[in-house]
Amino acid sequence: EVQLVESGGGLVQPGGSLRLSCAASGFTFSSYSMNWVRQAPGKGLEWIAYISSSATVIYYADSVKGRFTISRDNAKNSLYLQMNSLRDEDTAVYSCARGFGAAGTSIDYWGQGTLVSVSS
Amino acid sequence: QTVVTQEPSLTVSPGGTVTLTCASSTGAVTSGHYPNWFQQKPGQPPRSLIYNINNRHSWTPARFSGSFLGGKAALTLSGVQPEDEAEYYCLLYFGGVLLKVFGGGTKLTVL
């Protein structure tokens, strides 16, 4: 059974940093691309970052480019999101989602998400 | 800025048919956008329904189908069930600029 479990969320002050993790199990992690998607309270889904299976292709939404860094450790079956210079508008539930298909263009499995609250 | 637009809300009667659409601000949606569709119910993570235009996942009921309609990606629900009441999101891939964008979501009410 495919499982994606996020952790690392919490309350952080504006300008602060946080590192999210996503532990994957039930599939060959190193064979799949991964995404981070967030959802602000009461709002829609926002895709924010993508990393290919071998980390050779990485790209970001403009809203987080230069502040967030996606990475992975295939030996540990883990995906990460380093978030710096956090802003109030980064408050959201952050979910990891497995990519598949041509250039990882599709998503199949999702984690439950971890809540990040940015507030002073 | 690339914007993906969906109908904010739609209402359908049980047993009826409804089509949701997904438009791109850059022009017609094509196979190169690899449209995906997701369903989300309150308090739950999204569930993937359709990938690459019209392919169902193994868990997706046959009453959900994907297509193109008038330059947009479309999700059609046939024989709507009460449990289909949810928010539906499309996702488009923009390969030229390496970007993925979700639509704003369509709140589907079954009434």
CSV table of C-alpha atoms in Angstrom, one decimal:
chain,number,residue,atom,x,y,z
A,1,GLU,CA,0.0,0.0,0.0
A,2,VAL,CA,1.4,3.4,-1.0
A,3,GLN,CA,1.8,5.7,2.0
A,4,LEU,CA,3.0,9.3,2.1
A,5,VAL,CA,3.3,10.8,5.6
A,6,GLU,CA,4.3,14.4,6.1
A,7,SER,CA,5.9,15.9,9.2
A,8,GLY,CA,7.6,19.0,10.4
A,9,GLY,CA,4.8,21.5,10.3
A,10,GLY,CA,4.1,24.0,13.1
A,11,LEU,CA,3.9,27.6,14.2
A,12,VAL,CA,6.7,29.9,12.9
A,13,GLN,CA,7.2,33.6,13.0
A,14,PRO,CA,7.4,35.7,9.7
A,15,GLY,CA,10.9,35.5,8.3
A,16,GLY,CA,11.5,32.2,10.0
A,17,SER,CA,12.4,28.8,8.5
A,18,LEU,CA,10.9,25.3,8.6
A,19,ARG,CA,11.8,22.0,7.0
A,20,LEU,CA,9.1,19.6,6.1
A,21,SER,CA,9.6,15.9,5.5
A,22,CYS,CA,7.5,13.3,3.6
A,23,ALA,CA,8.2,9.7,4.4
A,24,ALA,CA,7.3,7.3,1.6
A,25,SER,CA,6.5,3.6,1.8
A,26,GLY,CA,4.8,0.9,-0.2
A,27,PHE,CA,6.5,1.7,-3.5
A,28,THR,CA,10.0,2.1,-5.1
A,29,PHE,CA,10.5,5.7,-4.1
A,30,SER,CA,13.6,6.2,-6.3
A,31,SER,CA,11.5,5.5,-9.4
A,32,TYR,CA,9.0,8.3,-9.0
A,33,SER,CA,8.9,12.0,-9.2
A,34,MET,CA,7.4,13.9,-6.3
A,35,ASN,CA,5.5,17.2,-5.7
A,36,TRP,CA,4.6,19.5,-2.9
A,37,VAL,CA,1.2,21.0,-2.9
A,38,ARG,CA,-0.3,23.4,-0.4
A,39,GLN,CA,-3.8,24.6,0.6
A,40,ALA,CA,-4.4,27.7,2.6
A,41,PRO,CA,-7.3,27.6,5.0
A,42,GLY,CA,-10.6,27.7,3.1
A,43,LYS,CA,-8.7,28.1,-0.2
A,44,GLY,CA,-7.9,26.0,-3.2
A,45,LEU,CA,-5.0,23.8,-4.1
A,46,GLU,CA,-1.7,25.4,-5.1
A,47,TRP,CA,1.1,23.3,-6.6
A,48,ILE,CA,4.5,24.7,-5.4
A,49,ALA,CA,7.4,22.3,-6.2
A,50,TYR,CA,8.4,19.3,-8.3
A,51,ILE,CA,11.4,17.0,-8.2
A,52,SER,CA,12.2,14.2,-10.6
A,53,SER,CA,13.1,10.7,-9.5
A,54,SER,CA,16.8,11.3,-9.6
A,55,ALA,CA,16.6,15.0,-8.6
A,56,THR,CA,17.9,16.1,-12.0
A,57,VAL,CA,14.8,18.2,-12.8
A,58,ILE,CA,13.4,20.6,-10.2
A,59,TYR,CA,11.1,23.5,-10.6
A,60,TYR,CA,8.9,25.8,-8.5
A,61,ALA,CA,5.9,28.0,-8.5
A,62,ASP,CA,6.8,31.7,-8.7
A,63,SER,CA,5.2,32.2,-5.3
A,64,VAL,CA,8.0,30.2,-3.5
A,65,LYS,CA,10.9,30.4,-6.0
A,66,GLY,CA,14.1,31.6,-4.2
A,67,ARG,CA,12.6,30.9,-0.8
A,68,PHE,CA,11.7,27.2,-0.8
A,69,THR,CA,14.0,24.3,-1.8
A,70,ILE,CA,12.7,20.8,-2.6
A,71,SER,CA,15.1,17.8,-2.2
A,72,ARG,CA,15.0,14.1,-1.7
A,73,ASP,CA,17.0,11.3,-0.2
A,74,ASN,CA,16.2,8.1,-2.2
A,75,ALA,CA,18.2,6.0,0.3
A,76,LYS,CA,15.9,7.1,3.1
A,77,ASN,CA,12.7,7.1,1.0
A,78,SER,CA,12.2,10.7,2.0
A,79,LEU,CA,11.2,14.0,0.4
A,80,TYR,CA,11.9,17.4,1.9
A,81,LEU,CA,10.8,21.0,1.6
A,82,GLN,CA,13.1,23.6,3.1
A,83,MET,CA,11.1,26.8,3.6
A,84,ASN,CA,12.9,30.1,4.3
A,85,SER,CA,11.8,33.7,4.7
A,86,LEU,CA,8.3,32.5,5.5
A,87,ARG,CA,5.4,35.0,5.1
A,88,ASP,CA,1.9,35.1,6.5
A,89,GLU,CA,0.6,34.0,3.2
A,90,ASP,CA,2.6,30.7,3.4
A,91,THR,CA,0.2,29.5,6.1
A,92,ALA,CA,-1.4,26.3,4.7
A,93,VAL,CA,-1.6,22.6,4.8
A,94,TYR,CA,1.4,21.2,2.9
A,95,SER,CA,1.0,17.8,1.2
A,96,CYS,CA,3.4,15.7,-0.7
A,97,ALA,CA,2.1,13.9,-3.8
A,98,ARG,CA,3.6,11.3,-6.0
A,99,GLY,CA,4.1,12.1,-9.6
A,100,PHE,CA,4.0,9.7,-12.6
A,101,GLY,CA,3.6,9.6,-16.3
A,102,ALA,CA,5.5,11.5,-19.0
A,103,ALA,CA,8.0,13.9,-17.2
A,104,GLY,CA,6.0,13.4,-14.0
A,105,THR,CA,3.1,15.4,-15.3
A,106,SER,CA,0.5,13.5,-13.4
A,107,ILE,CA,-0.3,12.9,-9.7
A,108,ASP,CA,-1.7,9.8,-8.2
A,109,TYR,CA,-1.2,9.4,-4.4
A,110,TRP,CA,-1.4,12.1,-1.8
A,111,GLY,CA,-0.3,12.4,1.8
A,112,GLN,CA,-2.6,13.7,4.6
A,113,GLY,CA,-0.7,16.9,4.9
A,114,THR,CA,1.0,18.9,7.7
A,115,LEU,CA,-0.1,22.4,8.8
A,116,VAL,CA,2.3,25.3,8.7
A,117,SER,CA,1.2,28.5,10.5
A,118,VAL,CA,3.2,31.7,10.0
A,119,SER,CA,2.2,34.3,12.5
A,120,SER,CA,3.8,36.6,15.0
B,1,GLN,CA,1.0,34.9,-14.8
B,2,THR,CA,-0.6,31.6,-16.0
B,3,VAL,CA,-4.2,31.2,-14.7
B,4,VAL,CA,-6.4,28.1,-14.9
B,5,THR,CA,-10.1,28.7,-14.6
B,6,GLN,CA,-12.9,26.5,-13.5
B,7,GLU,CA,-16.6,27.1,-12.9
B,8,PRO,CA,-16.9,28.2,-9.2
B,9,SER,CA,-19.9,26.2,-8.6
B,10,LEU,CA,-22.4,23.8,-10.3
B,11,THR,CA,-25.5,22.0,-9.1
B,12,VAL,CA,-26.8,18.7,-10.4
B,13,SER,CA,-29.6,16.4,-9.5
B,14,PRO,CA,-29.0,12.8,-8.4
B,15,GLY,CA,-28.8,10.5,-11.4
B,16,GLY,CA,-28.1,13.5,-13.7
B,17,THR,CA,-25.1,14.4,-15.8
B,18,VAL,CA,-22.8,17.4,-15.3
B,19,THR,CA,-19.7,18.6,-17.1
B,20,LEU,CA,-16.9,20.6,-15.4
B,21,THR,CA,-14.4,22.5,-17.5
B,22,CYS,CA,-10.8,23.7,-17.1
B,23,ALA,CA,-9.5,26.6,-19.2
B,24,SER,CA,-6.0,28.1,-19.6
B,25,SER,CA,-5.2,31.8,-19.8
B,26,THR,CA,-2.5,30.9,-22.4
B,27,GLY,CA,-4.9,29.5,-24.9
B,28,ALA,CA,-6.6,26.2,-25.7
B,29,VAL,CA,-5.9,23.2,-23.4
B,30,THR,CA,-4.2,20.5,-25.4
B,31,SER,CA,-2.8,17.0,-24.8
B,32,GLY,CA,0.5,18.7,-23.9
B,33,HIS,CA,-1.1,20.0,-20.7
B,34,TYR,CA,-1.7,16.5,-19.5
B,35,PRO,CA,-4.9,17.4,-17.7
B,36,ASN,CA,-5.5,15.8,-14.3
B,37,TRP,CA,-8.7,15.9,-12.2
B,38,PHE,CA,-9.0,15.6,-8.5
B,39,GLN,CA,-11.9,15.3,-6.0
B,40,GLN,CA,-11.7,16.8,-2.5
B,41,LYS,CA,-14.2,16.4,0.3
B,42,PRO,CA,-14.2,18.6,3.4
B,43,GLY,CA,-11.5,17.6,5.9
B,44,GLN,CA,-9.9,15.1,3.5
B,45,PRO,CA,-6.8,15.2,1.2
B,46,PRO,CA,-7.5,15.3,-2.5
B,47,ARG,CA,-8.2,12.1,-4.4
B,48,SER,CA,-6.9,11.7,-7.9
B,49,LEU,CA,-9.6,10.8,-10.4
B,50,ILE,CA,-8.3,11.3,-14.0
B,51,TYR,CA,-4.9,11.7,-15.5
B,52,ASN,CA,-3.6,12.5,-18.9
B,53,ILE,CA,-6.9,13.8,-20.3
B,54,ASN,CA,-9.1,10.7,-19.9
B,55,ASN,CA,-7.4,7.9,-18.0
B,56,ARG,CA,-9.0,6.7,-14.8
B,57,HIS,CA,-7.1,5.4,-11.9
B,58,SER,CA,-7.9,1.9,-10.7
B,59,TRP,CA,-10.1,3.4,-7.9
B,60,THR,CA,-12.0,5.9,-10.1
B,61,PRO,CA,-15.6,5.0,-10.8
B,62,ALA,CA,-16.6,4.6,-14.4
B,63,ARG,CA,-19.1,7.4,-14.1
B,64,PHE,CA,-16.2,9.9,-14.2
B,65,SER,CA,-14.7,10.6,-17.6
B,66,GLY,CA,-12.3,13.1,-19.0
B,67,SER,CA,-12.2,14.8,-22.4
B,68,PHE,CA,-11.7,18.1,-24.3
B,69,LEU,CA,-14.6,20.5,-24.8
B,70,GLY,CA,-14.3,23.7,-26.8
B,71,GLY,CA,-10.6,24.2,-26.1
B,72,LYS,CA,-10.9,23.3,-22.5
B,73,ALA,CA,-10.3,20.1,-20.5
B,74,ALA,CA,-13.5,18.6,-19.2
B,75,LEU,CA,-14.7,16.2,-16.5
B,76,THR,CA,-18.1,14.6,-17.0
B,77,LEU,CA,-20.0,12.9,-14.3
B,78,SER,CA,-22.7,10.6,-15.5
B,79,GLY,CA,-25.3,9.1,-13.2
B,80,VAL,CA,-24.3,11.4,-10.3
B,81,GLN,CA,-24.4,10.0,-6.8
B,82,PRO,CA,-25.0,11.9,-3.6
B,83,GLU,CA,-21.4,11.1,-2.5
B,84,ASP,CA,-20.1,13.0,-5.6
B,85,GLU,CA,-20.8,16.2,-3.8
B,86,ALA,CA,-17.3,17.7,-3.4
B,87,GLU,CA,-14.8,20.2,-4.7
B,88,TYR,CA,-13.2,19.3,-8.0
B,89,TYR,CA,-9.8,20.6,-9.2
B,90,CYS,CA,-8.0,20.3,-12.5
B,91,LEU,CA,-4.3,20.5,-12.9
B,92,LEU,CA,-2.4,21.5,-16.0
B,93,TYR,CA,1.2,21.1,-16.9
B,94,PHE,CA,3.0,23.9,-18.8
B,95,GLY,CA,6.1,22.3,-20.1
B,96,GLY,CA,7.5,25.3,-21.9
B,97,VAL,CA,7.9,27.2,-18.6
B,98,LEU,CA,8.1,24.1,-16.3
B,99,LEU,CA,5.1,24.9,-14.3
B,100,LYS,CA,2.0,23.1,-12.9
B,101,VAL,CA,-1.1,25.1,-12.1
B,102,PHE,CA,-4.3,24.1,-10.4
B,103,GLY,CA,-7.6,25.5,-11.3
B,104,GLY,CA,-9.5,27.4,-8.6
B,105,GLY,CA,-11.9,24.5,-8.1
B,106,THR,CA,-15.5,23.8,-8.8
B,107,LYS,CA,-17.9,23.2,-5.9
B,108,LEU,CA,-20.3,20.5,-7.0
B,109,THR,CA,-23.6,20.3,-5.2
B,110,VAL,CA,-25.9,17.3,-5.6
B,111,LEU,CA,-29.4,18.4,-5.0
